[in-house]
Short mmCIF file of C-alpha atoms in Angstrom, two decimals:
data_model
loop_
_atom_site.label_atom_id
_atom_site.label_comp_id
_atom_site.label_asym_id
_atom_site.label_seq_id
_atom_site.Cartn_x
_atom_site.Cartn_y
_atom_site.Cartn_z
CA MET G 1 -1.61 -17.96 -13.19
CA ILE G 2 2.12 -17.32 -12.71
CA ASN G 3 4.36 -20.32 -11.99
CA LYS G 4 6.36 -19.19 -8.98
CA SER G 5 9.08 -21.76 -9.61
CA SER G 6 9.98 -19.87 -12.80
CA SER G 7 9.24 -16.38 -11.50
CA ARG G 8 11.73 -13.54 -11.31
CA PRO G 9 12.44 -10.99 -8.58
CA LEU G 10 10.53 -7.76 -9.21
CA ILE G 11 11.92 -5.95 -6.15
CA SER G 12 15.20 -6.75 -4.41
CA LEU G 13 16.37 -5.30 -1.10
CA ARG G 14 20.06 -5.72 -0.32
CA HIS G 15 21.32 -5.01 3.22
CA ILE G 16 18.79 -2.23 3.81
CA THR G 17 19.10 -0.04 6.89
CA ARG G 18 16.46 2.62 7.44
CA ASP G 19 16.62 5.23 10.23
CA VAL G 20 14.24 8.02 11.19
CA ASN G 21 14.60 10.97 13.53
CA THR G 22 12.24 10.95 16.49
CA SER G 23 10.56 14.01 18.00
CA LYS G 24 13.38 14.20 20.58
CA ASP G 25 16.03 14.33 17.85
CA ASN G 26 17.04 10.77 18.58
CA VAL G 27 17.52 8.30 15.77
CA ARG G 28 15.31 5.22 15.63
CA ARG G 29 16.40 2.30 13.50
CA LEU G 30 13.38 0.81 11.71
CA LEU G 31 15.16 -1.66 9.43
CA LYS G 32 18.45 -3.40 10.20
CA ASN G 33 20.47 -4.90 7.36
CA VAL G 34 17.39 -6.39 5.65
CA SER G 35 17.85 -8.45 2.49
CA TRP G 36 14.77 -9.83 0.73
CA GLU G 37 13.19 -10.29 -2.71
CA LEU G 38 9.60 -10.01 -3.91
CA GLN G 39 9.10 -12.55 -6.67
CA GLU G 40 6.76 -12.15 -9.61
CA GLY G 41 3.34 -13.53 -8.65
CA GLN G 42 3.93 -13.41 -4.90
CA ARG G 43 1.28 -11.91 -2.64
CA VAL G 44 3.09 -11.16 0.59
CA GLY G 45 1.62 -9.96 3.86
CA VAL G 46 4.02 -8.25 6.29
CA ILE G 47 3.28 -8.88 9.97
CA ALA G 48 4.92 -6.63 12.56
CA ASP G 49 4.35 -5.26 16.03
CA SER G 50 5.40 -1.85 14.70
CA MET G 51 3.62 -0.38 11.71
CA LEU G 52 6.50 2.10 11.46
CA GLU G 53 8.82 -0.81 10.66
CA ALA G 54 6.35 -2.44 8.26
CA HIS G 55 5.69 0.81 6.41
CA ALA G 56 9.44 1.52 6.23
CA LEU G 57 9.87 -1.79 4.40
CA LEU G 58 6.99 -0.99 2.03
CA ASP G 59 8.23 2.56 1.37
CA CYS G 60 11.72 1.32 0.50
CA ALA G 61 10.28 -1.42 -1.73
CA ALA G 62 8.12 1.14 -3.54
CA GLY G 63 11.11 3.40 -4.04
CA ILE G 64 9.59 6.42 -2.31
CA THR G 65 12.18 6.54 0.48
CA THR G 66 15.93 6.00 0.31
CA PRO G 67 17.58 3.80 2.94
CA GLN G 68 20.59 5.11 4.82
CA ARG G 69 22.49 1.99 3.77
CA GLY G 70 21.91 -0.76 1.25
CA HIS G 71 20.39 -0.92 -2.21
CA VAL G 72 16.91 -1.33 -3.67
CA SER G 73 16.48 -2.74 -7.17
CA ILE G 74 13.07 -2.38 -8.85
CA ARG G 75 12.45 -4.29 -12.07
CA SER G 76 8.74 -3.68 -12.61
CA HIS G 77 6.03 -1.04 -12.69
CA VAL G 78 5.37 -0.54 -8.96
CA SER G 79 2.51 1.49 -7.49
CA TRP G 80 3.04 4.20 -4.95
CA PRO G 81 1.71 3.07 -1.53
CA VAL G 82 -2.04 2.73 -2.06
CA GLY G 83 -3.89 5.53 -0.31
CA ALA G 84 -0.85 7.73 0.26
CA LYS G 85 -1.12 11.43 -0.54
CA GLY G 86 2.07 11.36 -2.58
CA GLY G 87 2.66 14.46 -4.68
CA LEU G 88 -0.95 15.62 -4.83
CA SER G 89 -1.52 19.34 -4.35
CA SER G 90 -4.04 20.42 -1.72
CA ALA G 91 -4.52 23.70 -3.61
CA LEU G 92 -5.82 21.86 -6.68
CA SER G 93 -9.23 20.27 -7.03
CA GLY G 94 -9.81 16.55 -6.98
CA ARG G 95 -10.46 16.63 -10.72
CA GLN G 96 -7.26 18.57 -11.43
CA ASN G 97 -5.16 16.19 -9.34
CA ALA G 98 -6.83 13.18 -10.95
CA ARG G 99 -6.27 14.61 -14.44
CA PHE G 100 -2.57 15.11 -13.69
CA LEU G 101 -2.15 11.53 -12.45
CA GLN G 102 -4.09 10.17 -15.40
CA GLY G 103 -1.66 11.93 -17.72
CA VAL G 104 1.25 10.21 -15.98
CA TYR G 105 -0.13 6.72 -15.30
CA GLY G 106 -3.20 6.39 -17.52
CA HIS G 107 -3.67 5.57 -21.19
CA GLY G 108 -4.53 7.95 -24.00
CA GLY G 109 -8.21 8.21 -24.80
CA GLN G 110 -9.28 6.95 -21.37
CA GLN G 111 -9.11 10.16 -19.35
CA ARG G 112 -12.88 10.65 -19.11
CA ASN G 113 -13.48 7.07 -18.03
CA ASP G 114 -10.65 7.17 -15.48
CA LEU G 115 -11.84 10.46 -13.98
CA ASP G 116 -15.42 9.20 -13.81
CA GLN G 117 -14.22 6.08 -12.04
CA ILE G 118 -12.20 8.11 -9.50
CA GLU G 119 -15.12 10.43 -8.79
CA ARG G 120 -17.51 7.50 -8.36
CA LEU G 121 -15.17 5.50 -6.13
CA ALA G 122 -14.21 8.47 -3.93
CA ASP G 123 -17.93 9.11 -3.37
CA LEU G 124 -17.40 12.75 -2.38
CA GLU G 125 -20.13 15.10 -1.31
CA ARG G 126 -21.86 16.86 -4.18
CA GLY G 127 -19.61 19.29 -6.03
CA TYR G 128 -16.44 18.47 -4.10
CA PHE G 129 -14.63 16.81 -7.02
CA ASP G 130 -14.17 20.33 -8.40
CA LYS G 131 -13.12 21.87 -5.07
CA PRO G 132 -9.56 22.08 -3.67
CA LEU G 133 -8.41 19.08 -1.64
CA LYS G 134 -7.76 21.37 1.32
CA SER G 135 -11.53 21.90 1.60
CA TYR G 136 -12.17 18.14 2.05
CA ASN G 137 -12.72 16.65 5.48
CA LYS G 138 -10.35 13.84 6.46
CA TYR G 139 -12.76 11.10 5.36
CA MET G 140 -13.21 12.56 1.89
CA ARG G 141 -9.45 13.03 1.51
CA ALA G 142 -8.79 9.44 2.56
CA ARG G 143 -11.34 8.09 0.06
CA PHE G 144 -9.98 10.31 -2.70
CA TYR G 145 -6.38 9.15 -2.11
CA LEU G 146 -7.54 5.54 -2.24
CA ALA G 147 -9.64 6.14 -5.36
CA VAL G 148 -6.78 7.66 -7.36
CA SER G 149 -4.42 4.89 -6.19
CA LEU G 150 -6.79 2.23 -7.50
CA ALA G 151 -7.52 3.90 -10.84
CA PHE G 152 -4.36 2.83 -12.64
CA ASP G 153 -2.72 -0.47 -13.55
CA PHE G 154 0.61 -1.58 -12.05
CA ASP G 155 2.60 -4.81 -12.01
CA VAL G 156 3.10 -4.61 -8.24
CA TYR G 157 0.78 -3.06 -5.67
CA VAL G 158 2.25 -1.79 -2.40
CA ILE G 159 -0.58 -1.59 0.14
CA PRO G 160 0.03 -0.02 3.58
CA GLN G 161 -2.46 -0.07 6.42
CA GLN G 162 -5.41 2.26 5.91
CA SER G 163 -8.58 2.74 7.95
CA ALA G 164 -10.60 1.36 5.02
CA TRP G 165 -8.75 -1.97 5.07
CA LYS G 166 -10.56 -3.81 7.84
CA THR G 167 -12.93 -6.75 8.04
CA ASN G 168 -15.48 -5.39 10.52
CA THR G 169 -17.19 -2.69 8.47
CA ASN G 170 -20.74 -2.21 7.23
CA SER G 171 -20.05 1.06 5.42
CA GLU G 172 -21.13 0.85 1.79
CA LYS G 173 -18.45 3.38 0.81
CA ILE G 174 -15.70 1.34 2.45
CA LEU G 175 -16.99 -1.96 1.08
CA ARG G 176 -16.99 -0.40 -2.40
CA LEU G 177 -13.33 0.56 -1.96
CA GLN G 178 -12.47 -2.92 -0.69
CA LYS G 179 -14.10 -4.50 -3.73
CA ALA G 180 -12.14 -2.11 -5.99
CA LEU G 181 -8.94 -3.16 -4.22
CA LYS G 182 -9.70 -6.85 -4.80
CA ASP G 183 -10.61 -6.27 -8.44
CA ARG G 184 -7.59 -4.10 -9.18
CA THR G 185 -5.06 -6.42 -7.52
CA SER G 186 -6.49 -9.68 -8.85
CA GLY G 187 -3.67 -11.70 -10.41
CA LYS G 188 -1.10 -9.04 -9.44
CA THR G 189 1.98 -9.17 -7.26
CA ILE G 190 1.28 -7.66 -3.83
CA LEU G 191 3.29 -6.39 -0.87
CA MET G 192 0.88 -5.51 1.92
CA THR G 193 0.72 -4.88 5.66
CA ASN G 194 -2.09 -4.56 8.17
CA THR G 195 -2.79 -5.22 11.84
CA ASP G 196 -6.05 -6.91 10.79
CA PHE G 197 -4.63 -10.32 9.92
CA SER G 198 -7.98 -11.59 8.68
CA PHE G 199 -8.02 -8.81 6.10
CA LEU G 200 -4.43 -9.60 5.07
CA GLU G 201 -5.35 -13.26 4.69
CA GLN G 202 -7.94 -12.36 2.04
CA PHE G 203 -5.14 -11.11 -0.24
CA CYS G 204 -1.88 -12.80 0.76
CA ASP G 205 -0.59 -16.35 0.30
CA ASP G 206 2.93 -15.70 1.60
CA GLY G 207 4.18 -13.72 4.55
CA LEU G 208 7.10 -12.43 6.51
CA VAL G 209 7.42 -11.32 10.11
CA LEU G 210 9.39 -8.23 11.08
CA ASP G 211 10.70 -8.02 14.63
CA GLN G 212 12.88 -5.16 15.87
CA GLY G 213 13.79 -4.17 12.33
CA SER G 214 14.81 -7.60 11.05
CA ILE G 215 13.04 -10.40 9.22
CA ALA G 216 12.39 -12.95 11.95
CA TYR G 217 10.39 -15.49 9.94
CA SER G 218 9.02 -16.08 6.44
CA GLY G 219 6.79 -18.71 4.87
CA THR G 220 3.14 -19.06 4.01
CA PHE G 221 0.93 -16.38 5.49
CA SER G 222 -0.76 -18.85 7.85
CA GLU G 223 2.63 -20.08 9.07
CA CYS G 224 3.81 -16.51 9.65
CA ARG G 225 0.65 -15.63 11.54
CA ALA G 226 0.99 -18.67 13.78
CA TRP G 227 4.70 -18.01 14.38
CA TYR G 228 4.00 -14.38 15.29
CA GLU G 229 1.25 -15.34 17.74
CA VAL G 230 3.49 -17.85 19.51
CA ASN G 231 6.78 -15.99 19.51
CA ILE G 232 5.97 -12.28 19.56
CA ASN G 233 2.36 -11.59 20.40
CA LYS G 234 2.27 -13.96 23.38
CA ALA G 235 -0.02 -11.70 25.38
#
């Protein structure tokens, strides 16, 4: 177990401002001058009324989006947001996409095992692992994106909200993915968000609350949840 008192910052955000264009060509500010650090060994759940704001924080922390202002410093091997499509090609088959990612993130001599794991975890219909991603229905695509995200080892896992991450499910396929998430992230540093706070609580010890693009509160996850319920989610 990592001693947090002697831990080091793995991701640092310095005065981050993140804007997006809306459908009406207006600019919406998602993050406002945010400064924060993710320490080695922390497992942080982000609570927010707006998943756009929460995902903006996660995307900047993962290094997949560039803020309009401020600086992000990453000092570790950070995952792409778990379950995101990323740079996968819809014209290639699941196996071809998985083989490409294994060549980038996997270890030599483990390709067959990694591909077998991805195929098993994605639980596609028969023969679809060798068909183009564009032929998958949305449920198969979602499971495939999650399966490839969980196949490789990282120091930090960035975990946005996904339909599979919920407590009230009886689906064997989803439960299998949830177990894989717990196994893969065990002992790892985590930055995670979800509107299902009970699911977040299974993974996160610490938390922070985003409100109107700024960090309104931070502390243990239970403290953040209670503060959010009293001060923001009064209804």
